[in-house]
Amino acid sequence: MPDKHVGQPLLRKEDPRLLAGQGRYLDDLGRDALAAAFVRSPVAHARITDIDVTDALDVEGLVAIYTYEDLPDRIAEPLPLLIPHPDLTHARTPHCLANGEVNHVGEAVVMVVATDRYLAEDAAERIRVAYRDLPPVVGVSQARAGDRLVHEDVPGNIAARSVQENGQGDAHSAIAAAPHKLTLDLEIERSASMPMEGKGVLAHWDADDRTLRVHSSTQTSTSVRLAVAAKLGLPPDRVEVVTPDVGGGFGVKIVHPWPEEILVPWAAMTLGRDVKWVEDRREHFISSAHERGQQQRIEVGFDDAGRLHGLSVEIWHDNGAYVPYGIIVPIVTSTQLLGPYKVGAYRVEFTSLYTNTVIVTPYRGAGRPQGVFAMERTMDAIAEYLGLDRLAVREANLIQPDEMPYDQGLVFQDGRPLIYDSGDYPTMMRMIRDLVGWDGFEAEREAAAGQGRRIGIGVAAYVEGTGMGPYEGAHVKVETTGEIVVSTGLTTQGQGHYTTLAQIAADVLGVAVADVTVITGDTRRFKYAVGTFASRAIVTSGNAVAVAAAKVAEKAKRIAAAALGDGIAPEDLELGDGVVRRKDDPGSFIDLQTVAVLSNPLRYAFDEAAKAATQFAAAANTGDEPGLEATGFYMPERSTFAAGAHGVVVETDPETADIKILRYCVVHDCGVVVNPRIVEGQVHGGVAQGVGGALYERIVYDDAGQLVNASYMDFLIPFSTEVPHIETAHMVTASGVNPLGLKGAGEAGVIPTSAAVASAVEDAERGRGATEQGLAIRRMPISPSELYELRKGRVHA
Amino acid sequence: MKPPPVVYHGPDTLEEAVRLLAEHGAEAKVLAGGQSLVPMLNMRLTAPRRLVDVNRLDELAYVRSDRHGVRVGALARHADVERATHAFETVPLLRQAVRTVAHPTIRNRGTTVGSLVHADPAGEMPAVLALLDGEVLLRSERDGERTVAAADFFVGPMESACREDEVAVEAYFPRPAGRTGTDWRELSRRSGDYALCGVGTLVRVDDAGAVVAARAAYIAMGSVPQVVDLTEAAADGDWSAAAESAADQLDPEDDIHASAEYRRHLARVLTARSLKASYEAVAP
Ligand SMILES: Cc1cc2nc3c(=O)[nH]c(=O)nc-3n(C[C@H](O)[C@H](O)[C@H](O)COP(=O)(O)OP(=O)(O)OC[C@H]3O[C@@H](n4cnc5c(N)ncnc54)[C@H](O)[C@@H]3O)c2cc1C
């Protein structure tokens, strides 16, 4: 039997290349291409009254200036609404270039093309756009007030209003009838994906061949291809979209087509020259996408043991100026809020609101951090109210393993029922209790207090729907050199797919991982794919690779059986160690490489090995199509549900209110683990972003709608010095949905971090004795300055 | 984020640099480590027509100490100041403070003199110069050399007394007299960030351990480094009371990272801790 590669903590195949600076990112391509730059709106909300390009015309190297008026039919239409939903009654999407009105600072107004980016910016700087200001709507509260409108034909700024109930009765009556009730008002501020590499597009138009090649730093090359083809009026087969190495996505690059993904190819076709646009950091801040901003009101009814009888949640979600990605984020918040708990009667209502700010689309976690914050703050508030242990309250509400699969009675973001396929939440909570040292913490707290220090412990749990459809596919081929090439339309942004997908293929084909090359995100190599987002890649593509590789294995056995003769049947054979061999006589085998040669019957021998496949050689005909290759797809019936719990210990400086994470513990269940090293890396990266969201990162708009911290100087992404050491424990409850038993792991780390840190900081600030009150954290992120403010409000008896 | 067109000059001597500035004056800017200037160029927040790059003036790449103090040439990087043991032994405050300037990579390029000319109210080195009563040596074709005391050098936020036709040649950090302890501390959101509040203190004691002089200098608490004399307030060693009196004299502002009130609170807390540390460094 071949060694199993799945489950091994192999080093990442892609790292030597990436770490040695041999990565090839968008800006490494197209050295001679023309460069595009954009004039972007400096104001949040205005009518454009005039665009004067006169002064730009004599910039040397200027090639073209385009405004909305220059755009042909389909390109002049608004960008598509990617995910329509019946509750999304007032969807508005942006234009490629502003059509008379701008709705956020950073919206593209004019496109400039010049011989290089410096000159393009010189010209852009000289273009004068006149604006007549309209009142800006900034922040959830102002959007809710509804007296100022972002879009004059959208009353109350309401893009969508949506209600879901879980079929367990009326939540309000359940709450009213419960022994105890609490109400919480919560808020999560804006953050953003902030990949190190911004977006970027390079387009090459071959006028003779009438083909367009687009390189884009995207999370979905196949979808960009369809969108570009549709906008430019080309048959999809005339459009190739290739993703080079991508320096991070975290959600923002799943949105498509970005205006630049249409305008750059269009300019390349119009000008007959290669055109490139590389987003700079400021552009990324003001014209890509943000997330997280929500207000929430929670009403909960519970009994003396802290068991929930009813839960009603209202969410006001800031969706920014437009909703090209639909209302996925608040749908995810509304459904994933439930976590590993049974909440009794549940009602959730969200209102998705326009504001004159950058659009809001999924960012790693995609609405879950907000939902988990709501649920876990509620758990802590119940424990505080009842004087119970916070973990005990959580444990009282857990779904039990014997209740799996568990139907939460809601519709999930994939339009399918929210049914948890598997999981063991009581074990998970026990593991986090042990890992973080929950039970011994009171002694630690006292010892610290003796030294005048404040420390606190917090915990938060989540369930994450992963691996959603509609599908992913893969093409697996054994080359006549023996190399195995796995092509998937899936894109990759550093998650380690070149390694994990190779591990899966290697196991099915009985070869070494080193022999497997994975190709991603190139529509020339594989045309059908959805994309890498929502913790779906390993689940969907991993299973697709297994399907395709299994087909190849079957074919190899058929061809090998015919070649070995002797009345051997394919069933008598197995793959392993790079050969196809008899199960009962492993000494009798044929190299997989030779099988690949034989799989393609030849008239002409091109080298020594190829002779074996020519007509007068004794190659047997199995009736198979030529080539030792196959395509396979995996179409999940519905999502599969991963889970985890984080425990964190913090210290708050009694004087400066500085907040320090002392310990960070993660218990993590993503089903069968393909590569524990990579999963841990994913968890670490997620926690780092989670720590950012909890303590550092916030997008700040002023009242006029100016983004005041649009740089890494003031938008505080944690450095390695701010990311704690992370202690991880894996548990495995195999997925009941897919053949490999996989669940996604990409987003996990970020999901409960804000909730866990809030819990720990609140605990550190717990009142001491009868003389001092605790304080309630209702809003994240939290800075030392804000903790200081909260402390001032604390009443000393 | 590409700078507008600019003419580059790379003089090999100080004379030539000074001559170029005399010739181009307002049109030109000195380029030292570029850690502040280049981002501003890229963001088109400043658009000089010419850059006079002083990175070839090896003659200015020095950190020299004698028993009176430390002289830092215009081409000495923050990292050179940080590493120079003799400088640390002469004026410990230099290393205590420069370590909190940005990150190692930035300290490898950024110059200490450049950060004085840049005069960021949150910059550490201006406050160090101010606390020590140091001075800056300037040179121009018109006036030759002139020396400006720290108290006159920092004019406003991002504004120093260095004229556009002048090169700042050297900064002088005198060694504090007598038995003097110093300390630098600050709180920043992330390690290496500009501080929310930073304070350097200097406490001189007599042989019996009585405080004979105490001063504090603050960053991010006003438009220029704020120096507060605390000799009287700290005379009896009540650091909290001294810190209280210092904080009362400061007038910080709100920004997105911290409220003015929190900043003043931090000044109080950090000053008390810093005075104590300075004192304990030299107390008998
Ligand atoms: C991410 C980051 C974080 C930072 N954090 C901090 C921090 O925490 N604390 C801090 O103090 N600084 C910080 N800095 C700034 C850093 O210290 C700079 O290096 C310093 O402020 C300027 O030095 P420079 O040599 O880079 O000057 P440059 O950027 O080259 O020049 C700055 C200005 O000074 C002028 N100038 C420079 N040298 C001379 C001279 N010899 N004569 C005349 N004019 C001159 C230039 O014309 C320009 O106007 C940070 C920088 C970065 C990029």
GROMACS .gro file of N, CA, C and O in nm, chain A residues 269-357:
model
  356
  269MET      N    1  -0.833   4.665  -2.575
  269MET     CA    2  -0.896   4.637  -2.705
  269MET      C    3  -0.908   4.764  -2.787
  269MET      O    4  -0.883   4.767  -2.908
  270THR      N    5  -0.948   4.872  -2.719
  270THR     CA    6  -0.970   4.998  -2.789
  270THR      C    7  -0.840   5.054  -2.844
  270THR      O    8  -0.834   5.105  -2.955
  271LEU      N    9  -0.735   5.044  -2.761
  271LEU     CA   10  -0.607   5.105  -2.799
  271LEU      C   11  -0.517   5.009  -2.877
  271LEU      O   12  -0.418   5.051  -2.937
  272GLY      N   13  -0.551   4.880  -2.874
  272GLY     CA   14  -0.465   4.782  -2.940
  272GLY      C   15  -0.329   4.770  -2.874
  272GLY      O   16  -0.231   4.735  -2.938
  273ARG      N   17  -0.322   4.801  -2.747
  273ARG     CA   18  -0.195   4.792  -2.673
  273ARG      C   19  -0.222   4.723  -2.539
  273ARG      O   20  -0.332   4.730  -2.486
  274ASP      N   21  -0.120   4.662  -2.483
  274ASP     CA   22  -0.134   4.604  -2.350
  274ASP      C   23  -0.154   4.717  -2.249
  274ASP      O   24  -0.086   4.820  -2.257
  275VAL      N   25  -0.245   4.697  -2.157
  275VAL     CA   26  -0.270   4.798  -2.055
  275VAL      C   27  -0.267   4.729  -1.918
  275VAL      O   28  -0.317   4.618  -1.902
  276LYS      N   29  -0.208   4.800  -1.823
  276LYS     CA   30  -0.197   4.743  -1.688
  276LYS      C   31  -0.241   4.845  -1.584
  276LYS      O   32  -0.215   4.965  -1.599
  277TRP      N   33  -0.306   4.797  -1.483
  277TRP     CA   34  -0.337   4.881  -1.367
  277TRP      C   35  -0.302   4.804  -1.241
  277TRP      O   36  -0.340   4.689  -1.226
  278VAL      N   37  -0.227   4.868  -1.156
  278VAL     CA   38  -0.192   4.807  -1.027
  278VAL      C   39  -0.241   4.901  -0.918
  278VAL      O   40  -0.201   5.017  -0.912
  279GLU      N   41  -0.326   4.847  -0.836
  279GLU     CA   42  -0.386   4.928  -0.730
  279GLU      C   43  -0.281   4.968  -0.628
  279GLU      O   44  -0.202   4.884  -0.584
  280ASP      N   45  -0.280   5.094  -0.587
  280ASP     CA   46  -0.189   5.130  -0.479
  280ASP      C   47  -0.264   5.125  -0.346
  280ASP      O   48  -0.385   5.102  -0.341
  281ARG      N   49  -0.189   5.142  -0.238
  281ARG     CA   50  -0.249   5.118  -0.106
  281ARG      C   51  -0.363   5.213  -0.077
  281ARG      O   52  -0.466   5.175  -0.023
  282ARG      N   53  -0.344   5.340  -0.115
  282ARG     CA   54  -0.451   5.434  -0.088
  282ARG      C   55  -0.577   5.397  -0.169
  282ARG      O   56  -0.688   5.399  -0.118
  283GLU      N   57  -0.556   5.361  -0.294
  283GLU     CA   58  -0.671   5.317  -0.376
  283GLU      C   59  -0.740   5.198  -0.311
  283GLU      O   60  -0.862   5.189  -0.310
  284HIS      N   61  -0.659   5.106  -0.259
  284HIS     CA   62  -0.719   4.988  -0.198
  284HIS      C   63  -0.809   5.028  -0.080
  284HIS      O   64  -0.918   4.975  -0.064
  285PHE      N   65  -0.760   5.121  -0.001
  285PHE     CA   66  -0.840   5.165   0.114
  285PHE      C   67  -0.972   5.229   0.071
  285PHE      O   68  -1.076   5.204   0.131
  286ILE      N   69  -0.965   5.313  -0.031
  286ILE     CA   70  -1.083   5.396  -0.060
  286ILE      C   71  -1.169   5.344  -0.175
  286ILE      O   72  -1.276   5.399  -0.200
  287SER      N   73  -1.123   5.239  -0.244
  287SER     CA   74  -1.207   5.197  -0.357
  287SER      C   75  -1.224   5.046  -0.367
  287SER      O   76  -1.283   5.000  -0.464
  288SER      N   77  -1.176   4.970  -0.270
  288SER     CA   78  -1.201   4.825  -0.276
  288SER      C   79  -1.323   4.793  -0.191
  288SER      O   80  -1.432   4.836  -0.225
  289ALA      N   81  -1.304   4.720  -0.085
  289ALA     CA   82  -1.419   4.684  -0.002
  289ALA      C   83  -1.380   4.674   0.144
  289ALA      O   84  -1.265   4.647   0.176
  290HIS      N   85  -1.475   4.697   0.230
  290HIS     CA   86  -1.458   4.682   0.374
  290HIS      C   87  -1.560   4.580   0.424
  290HIS      O   88  -1.638   4.526   0.347
  291GLU      N   89  -1.556   4.560   0.557
  291GLU     CA   90  -1.657   4.471   0.616
  291GLU      C   91  -1.677   4.502   0.763
  291GLU      O   92  -1.617   4.599   0.816
  292ARG      N   93  -1.760   4.419   0.823
  292ARG     CA   94  -1.780   4.408   0.968
  292ARG      C   95  -1.882   4.506   1.028
  292ARG      O   96  -1.953   4.469   1.118
  293GLY      N   97  -1.887   4.631   0.982
  293GLY     CA   98  -1.968   4.731   1.050
  293GLY      C   99  -2.114   4.688   1.070
  293GLY      O  100  -2.188   4.671   0.974
  294GLN      N  101  -2.153   4.674   1.196
  294GLN     CA  102  -2.291   4.637   1.229
  294GLN      C  103  -2.330   4.691   1.365
  294GLN      O  104  -2.245   4.703   1.454
  295GLN      N  105  -2.459   4.722   1.380
  295GLN     CA  106  -2.517   4.739   1.512
  295GLN      C  107  -2.613   4.623   1.535
  295GLN      O  108  -2.675   4.575   1.440
  296GLN      N  109  -2.624   4.583   1.659
  296GLN     CA  110  -2.711   4.469   1.690
  296GLN      C  111  -2.790   4.496   1.817
  296GLN      O  112  -2.738   4.557   1.910
  297ARG      N  113  -2.914   4.453   1.817
  297ARG     CA  114  -2.991   4.452   1.943
  297ARG      C  115  -3.035   4.309   1.971
  297ARG      O  116  -3.093   4.243   1.884
  298ILE      N  117  -3.003   4.263   2.089
  298ILE     CA  118  -3.029   4.124   2.124
  298ILE      C  119  -3.124   4.119   2.241
  298ILE      O  120  -3.104   4.188   2.342
  299GLU      N  121  -3.229   4.039   2.227
  299GLU     CA  122  -3.316   4.012   2.342
  299GLU      C  123  -3.313   3.862   2.365
  299GLU      O  124  -3.327   3.784   2.271
  300VAL      N  125  -3.293   3.825   2.489
  300VAL     CA  126  -3.280   3.683   2.517
  300VAL      C  127  -3.359   3.648   2.643
  300VAL      O  128  -3.363   3.724   2.739
  301GLY      N  129  -3.425   3.531   2.640
  301GLY     CA  130  -3.495   3.480   2.757
  301GLY      C  131  -3.431   3.348   2.798
  301GLY      O  132  -3.399   3.266   2.712
  302PHE      N  133  -3.410   3.330   2.929
  302PHE     CA  134  -3.337   3.211   2.973
  302PHE      C  135  -3.383   3.170   3.112
  302PHE      O  136  -3.452   3.246   3.182
  303ASP      N  137  -3.342   3.049   3.152
  303ASP     CA  138  -3.383   2.999   3.283
  303ASP      C  139  -3.268   3.005   3.384
  303ASP      O  140  -3.161   3.059   3.353
  304ASP      N  141  -3.291   2.949   3.501
  304ASP     CA  142  -3.192   2.962   3.609
  304ASP      C  143  -3.059   2.895   3.578
  304ASP      O  144  -2.956   2.932   3.633
  305ALA      N  145  -3.062   2.797   3.489
  305ALA     CA  146  -2.938   2.728   3.452
  305ALA      C  147  -2.869   2.799   3.337
  305ALA      O  148  -2.764   2.755   3.290
  306GLY      N  149  -2.929   2.907   3.292
  306GLY     CA  150  -2.870   2.980   3.180
  306GLY      C  151  -2.909   2.923   3.045
  306GLY      O  152  -2.852   2.961   2.942
  307ARG      N  153  -3.004   2.832   3.044
  307ARG     CA  154  -3.048   2.775   2.916
  307ARG      C  155  -3.137   2.873   2.842
  307ARG      O  156  -3.230   2.931   2.900
  308LEU      N  157  -3.110   2.890   2.715
  308LEU     CA  158  -3.188   2.985   2.636
  308LEU      C  159  -3.325   2.927   2.601
  308LEU      O  160  -3.337   2.811   2.561
  309HIS      N  161  -3.427   3.012   2.616
  309HIS     CA  162  -3.561   2.974   2.573
  309HIS      C  163  -3.599   3.047   2.446
  309HIS      O  164  -3.676   2.998   2.364
  310GLY      N  165  -3.548   3.165   2.431
  310GLY     CA  166  -3.581   3.241   2.311
  310GLY      C  167  -3.474   3.346   2.286
  310GLY      O  168  -3.411   3.396   2.379
  311LEU      N  169  -3.454   3.375   2.158
  311LEU     CA  170  -3.351   3.472   2.121
  311LEU      C  171  -3.402   3.553   2.002
  311LEU      O  172  -3.446   3.496   1.902
  312SER      N  173  -3.399   3.682   2.018
  312SER     CA  174  -3.440   3.769   1.907
  312SER      C  175  -3.326   3.866   1.880
  312SER      O  176  -3.276   3.932   1.970
  313VAL      N  177  -3.286   3.871   1.756
  313VAL     CA  178  -3.173   3.956   1.719
  313VAL      C  179  -3.213   4.047   1.605
  313VAL      O  180  -3.271   4.003   1.506
  314GLU      N  181  -3.185   4.175   1.624
  314GLU     CA  182  -3.203   4.270   1.515
  314GLU      C  183  -3.065   4.320   1.475
  314GLU      O  184  -2.983   4.356   1.561
  315ILE      N  185  -3.039   4.324   1.346
  315ILE     CA  186  -2.908   4.364   1.296
  315ILE      C  187  -2.924   4.479   1.198
  315ILE      O  188  -3.010   4.473   1.109
  316TRP      N  189  -2.844   4.582   1.218
  316TRP     CA  190  -2.837   4.689   1.119
  316TRP      C  191  -2.699   4.681   1.056
  316TRP      O  192  -2.598   4.701   1.125
  317HIS      N  193  -2.700   4.650   0.930
  317HIS     CA  194  -2.575   4.618   0.861
  317HIS      C  195  -2.541   4.730   0.763
  317HIS      O  196  -2.623   4.766   0.678
  318ASP      N  197  -2.421   4.782   0.776
  318ASP     CA  198  -2.373   4.888   0.686
  318ASP      C  199  -2.318   4.822   0.560
  318ASP      O  200  -2.213   4.760   0.564
  319ASN      N  201  -2.390   4.838   0.447
  319ASN     CA  202  -2.340   4.772   0.325
  319ASN      C  203  -2.264   4.865   0.232
  319ASN      O  204  -2.228   4.828   0.121
  320GLY      N  205  -2.239   4.989   0.279
  320GLY     CA  206  -2.165   5.081   0.194
  320GLY      C  207  -2.252   5.136   0.082
  320GLY      O  208  -2.375   5.129   0.087
  321ALA      N  209  -2.188   5.187  -0.021
  321ALA     CA  210  -2.259   5.263  -0.124
  321ALA      C  211  -2.337   5.176  -0.222
  321ALA      O  212  -2.436   5.221  -0.281
  322TYR      N  213  -2.291   5.054  -0.243
  322TYR     CA  214  -2.353   4.965  -0.341
  322TYR      C  215  -2.351   4.822  -0.289
  322TYR      O  216  -2.277   4.792  -0.195
  323VAL      N  217  -2.430   4.736  -0.353
  323VAL     CA  218  -2.435   4.596  -0.307
  323VAL      C  219  -2.408   4.495  -0.420
  323VAL      O  220  -2.488   4.405  -0.441
  324PRO      N  221  -2.296   4.508  -0.491
  324PRO     CA  222  -2.272   4.413  -0.600
  324PRO      C  223  -2.266   4.269  -0.553
  324PRO      O  224  -2.299   4.178  -0.628
  325TYR      N  225  -2.226   4.247  -0.428
  325TYR     CA  226  -2.214   4.110  -0.378
  325TYR      C  227  -2.340   4.068  -0.302
  325TYR      O  228  -2.342   3.966  -0.235
  326GLY      N  229  -2.447   4.147  -0.314
  326GLY     CA  230  -2.572   4.109  -0.248
  326GLY      C  231  -2.564   4.124  -0.098
  326GLY      O  232  -2.492   4.210  -0.045
  327ILE      N  233  -2.640   4.039  -0.028
  327ILE     CA  234  -2.653   4.052   0.117
  327ILE      C  235  -2.599   3.930   0.189
  327ILE      O  236  -2.648   3.888   0.294
  328ILE      N  237  -2.493   3.874   0.132
  328ILE     CA  238  -2.434   3.752   0.190
  328ILE      C  239  -2.385   3.776   0.334
  328ILE      O  240  -2.407   3.693   0.422
  329VAL      N  241  -2.321   3.889   0.357
  329VAL     CA  242  -2.262   3.910   0.490
  329VAL      C  243  -2.369   3.908   0.600
  329VAL      O  244  -2.356   3.832   0.697
  330PRO      N  245  -2.476   3.988   0.590
  330PRO     CA  246  -2.575   3.979   0.698
  330PRO      C  247  -2.649   3.846   0.703
  330PRO      O  248  -2.691   3.803   0.812
  331ILE      N  249  -2.660   3.776   0.590
  331ILE     CA  250  -2.721   3.642   0.595
  331ILE      C  251  -2.632   3.550   0.678
  331ILE      O  252  -2.680   3.473   0.762
  332VAL      N  253  -2.503   3.559   0.655
  332VAL     CA  254  -2.410   3.475   0.731
  332VAL      C  255  -2.416   3.511   0.879
  332VAL      O  256  -2.422   3.422   0.966
  333THR      N  257  -2.418   3.640   0.910
  333THR     CA  258  -2.427   3.680   1.051
  333THR      C  259  -2.552   3.619   1.114
  333THR      O  260  -2.547   3.560   1.222
  334SER      N  261  -2.666   3.634   1.045
  334SER     CA  262  -2.794   3.592   1.102
  334SER      C  263  -2.799   3.442   1.130
  334SER      O  264  -2.863   3.399   1.225
  335THR      N  265  -2.733   3.365   1.045
  335THR     CA  266  -2.745   3.220   1.058
  335THR      C  267  -2.634   3.161   1.144
  335THR      O  268  -2.659   3.076   1.229
  336GLN      N  269  -2.512   3.210   1.123
  336GLN     CA  270  -2.399   3.151   1.195
  336GLN      C  271  -2.388   3.202   1.339
  336GLN      O  272  -2.310   3.150   1.418
  337LEU      N  273  -2.466   3.304   1.369
  337LEU     CA  274  -2.473   3.355   1.505
  337LEU      C  275  -2.504   3.244   1.605
  337LEU      O  276  -2.456   3.246   1.718
  338LEU      N  277  -2.579   3.145   1.561
  338LEU     CA  278  -2.624   3.041   1.654
  338LEU      C  279  -2.511   2.956   1.709
  338LEU      O  280  -2.522   2.899   1.818
  339GLY      N  281  -2.402   2.945   1.633
  339GLY     CA  282  -2.287   2.870   1.683
  339GLY      C  283  -2.324   2.728   1.721
  339GLY      O  284  -2.411   2.667   1.660
  340PRO      N  285  -2.260   2.675   1.826
  340PRO     CA  286  -2.285   2.536   1.865
  340PRO      C  287  -2.405   2.521   1.958
  340PRO      O  288  -2.417   2.421   2.027
  341TYR      N  289  -2.490   2.623   1.961
  341TYR     CA  290  -2.594   2.627   2.064
  341TYR      C  291  -2.734   2.601   2.011
  341TYR      O  292  -2.765   2.627   1.896
  342LYS      N  293  -2.817   2.555   2.105
  342LYS     CA  294  -2.962   2.548   2.083
  342LYS      C  295  -3.021   2.668   2.156
  342LYS      O  296  -2.998   2.683   2.275
  343VAL      N  297  -3.092   2.751   2.085
  343VAL     CA  298  -3.132   2.877   2.148
  343VAL      C  299  -3.282   2.886   2.174
  343VAL      O  300  -3.333   2.991   2.211
  344GLY      N  301  -3.355   2.776   2.156
  344GLY     CA  302  -3.500   2.785   2.168
  344GLY      C  303  -3.557   2.855   2.046
  344GLY      O  304  -3.504   2.841   1.935
  345ALA      N  305  -3.662   2.934   2.066
  345ALA     CA  306  -3.724   3.004   1.953
  345ALA      C  307  -3.633   3.119   1.910
  345ALA      O  308  -3.591   3.200   1.991
  346TYR      N  309  -3.603   3.122   1.782
  346TYR     CA  310  -3.508   3.222   1.732
  346TYR      C  311  -3.573   3.305   1.622
  346TYR      O  312  -3.637   3.251   1.532
  347ARG      N  313  -3.556   3.435   1.635
  347ARG     CA  314  -3.598   3.525   1.527
  347ARG      C  315  -3.484   3.621   1.501
  347ARG      O  316  -3.426   3.676   1.595
  348VAL      N  317  -3.450   3.635   1.375
  348VAL     CA  318  -3.346   3.731   1.341
  348VAL      C  319  -3.397   3.818   1.227
  348VAL      O  320  -3.459   3.769   1.133
  349GLU      N  321  -3.372   3.946   1.241
  349GLU     CA  322  -3.413   4.039   1.137
  349GLU      C  323  -3.293   4.126   1.105
  349GLU      O  324  -3.231   4.181   1.197
  350PHE      N  325  -3.258   4.135   0.979
  350PHE     CA  326  -3.153   4.231   0.947
  350PHE      C  327  -3.200   4.334   0.847
  350PHE      O  328  -3.286   4.308   0.764
  351THR      N  329  -3.146   4.452   0.862
  351THR     CA  330  -3.169   4.561   0.768
  351THR      C  331  -3.034   4.598   0.711
  351THR      O  332  -2.941   4.630   0.785
  352SER      N  333  -3.024   4.590   0.581
  352SER     CA  334  -2.896   4.621   0.516
  352SER      C  335  -2.906   4.761   0.458
  352SER      O  336  -2.996   4.791   0.380
  353LEU      N  337  -2.815   4.847   0.502
  353LEU     CA  338  -2.831   4.990   0.479
  353LEU      C  339  -2.720   5.049   0.393
  353LEU      O  340  -2.602   5.016   0.410
  354TYR      N  341  -2.761   5.138   0.305
  354TYR     CA  342  -2.661   5.212   0.227
  354TYR      C  343  -2.599   5.324   0.309
  354TYR      O  344  -2.667   5.390   0.389
  355THR      N  345  -2.470   5.344   0.286
  355THR     CA  346  -2.401   5.462   0.340
  355THR      C  347  -2.308   5.513   0.230
  355THR      O  348  -2.275   5.438   0.137
  356ASN      N  349  -2.264   5.639   0.243
  356ASN     CA  350  -2.171   5.692   0.142
  356ASN      C  351  -2.027   5.655   0.178
  356ASN      O  352  -1.942   5.741   0.205
  357THR      N  353  -2.004   5.524   0.177
  357THR     CA  354  -1.871   5.473   0.211
  357THR      C  355  -1.842   5.357   0.117
  357THR      O  356  -1.930   5.312   0.042
   0.00000   0.00000   0.00000
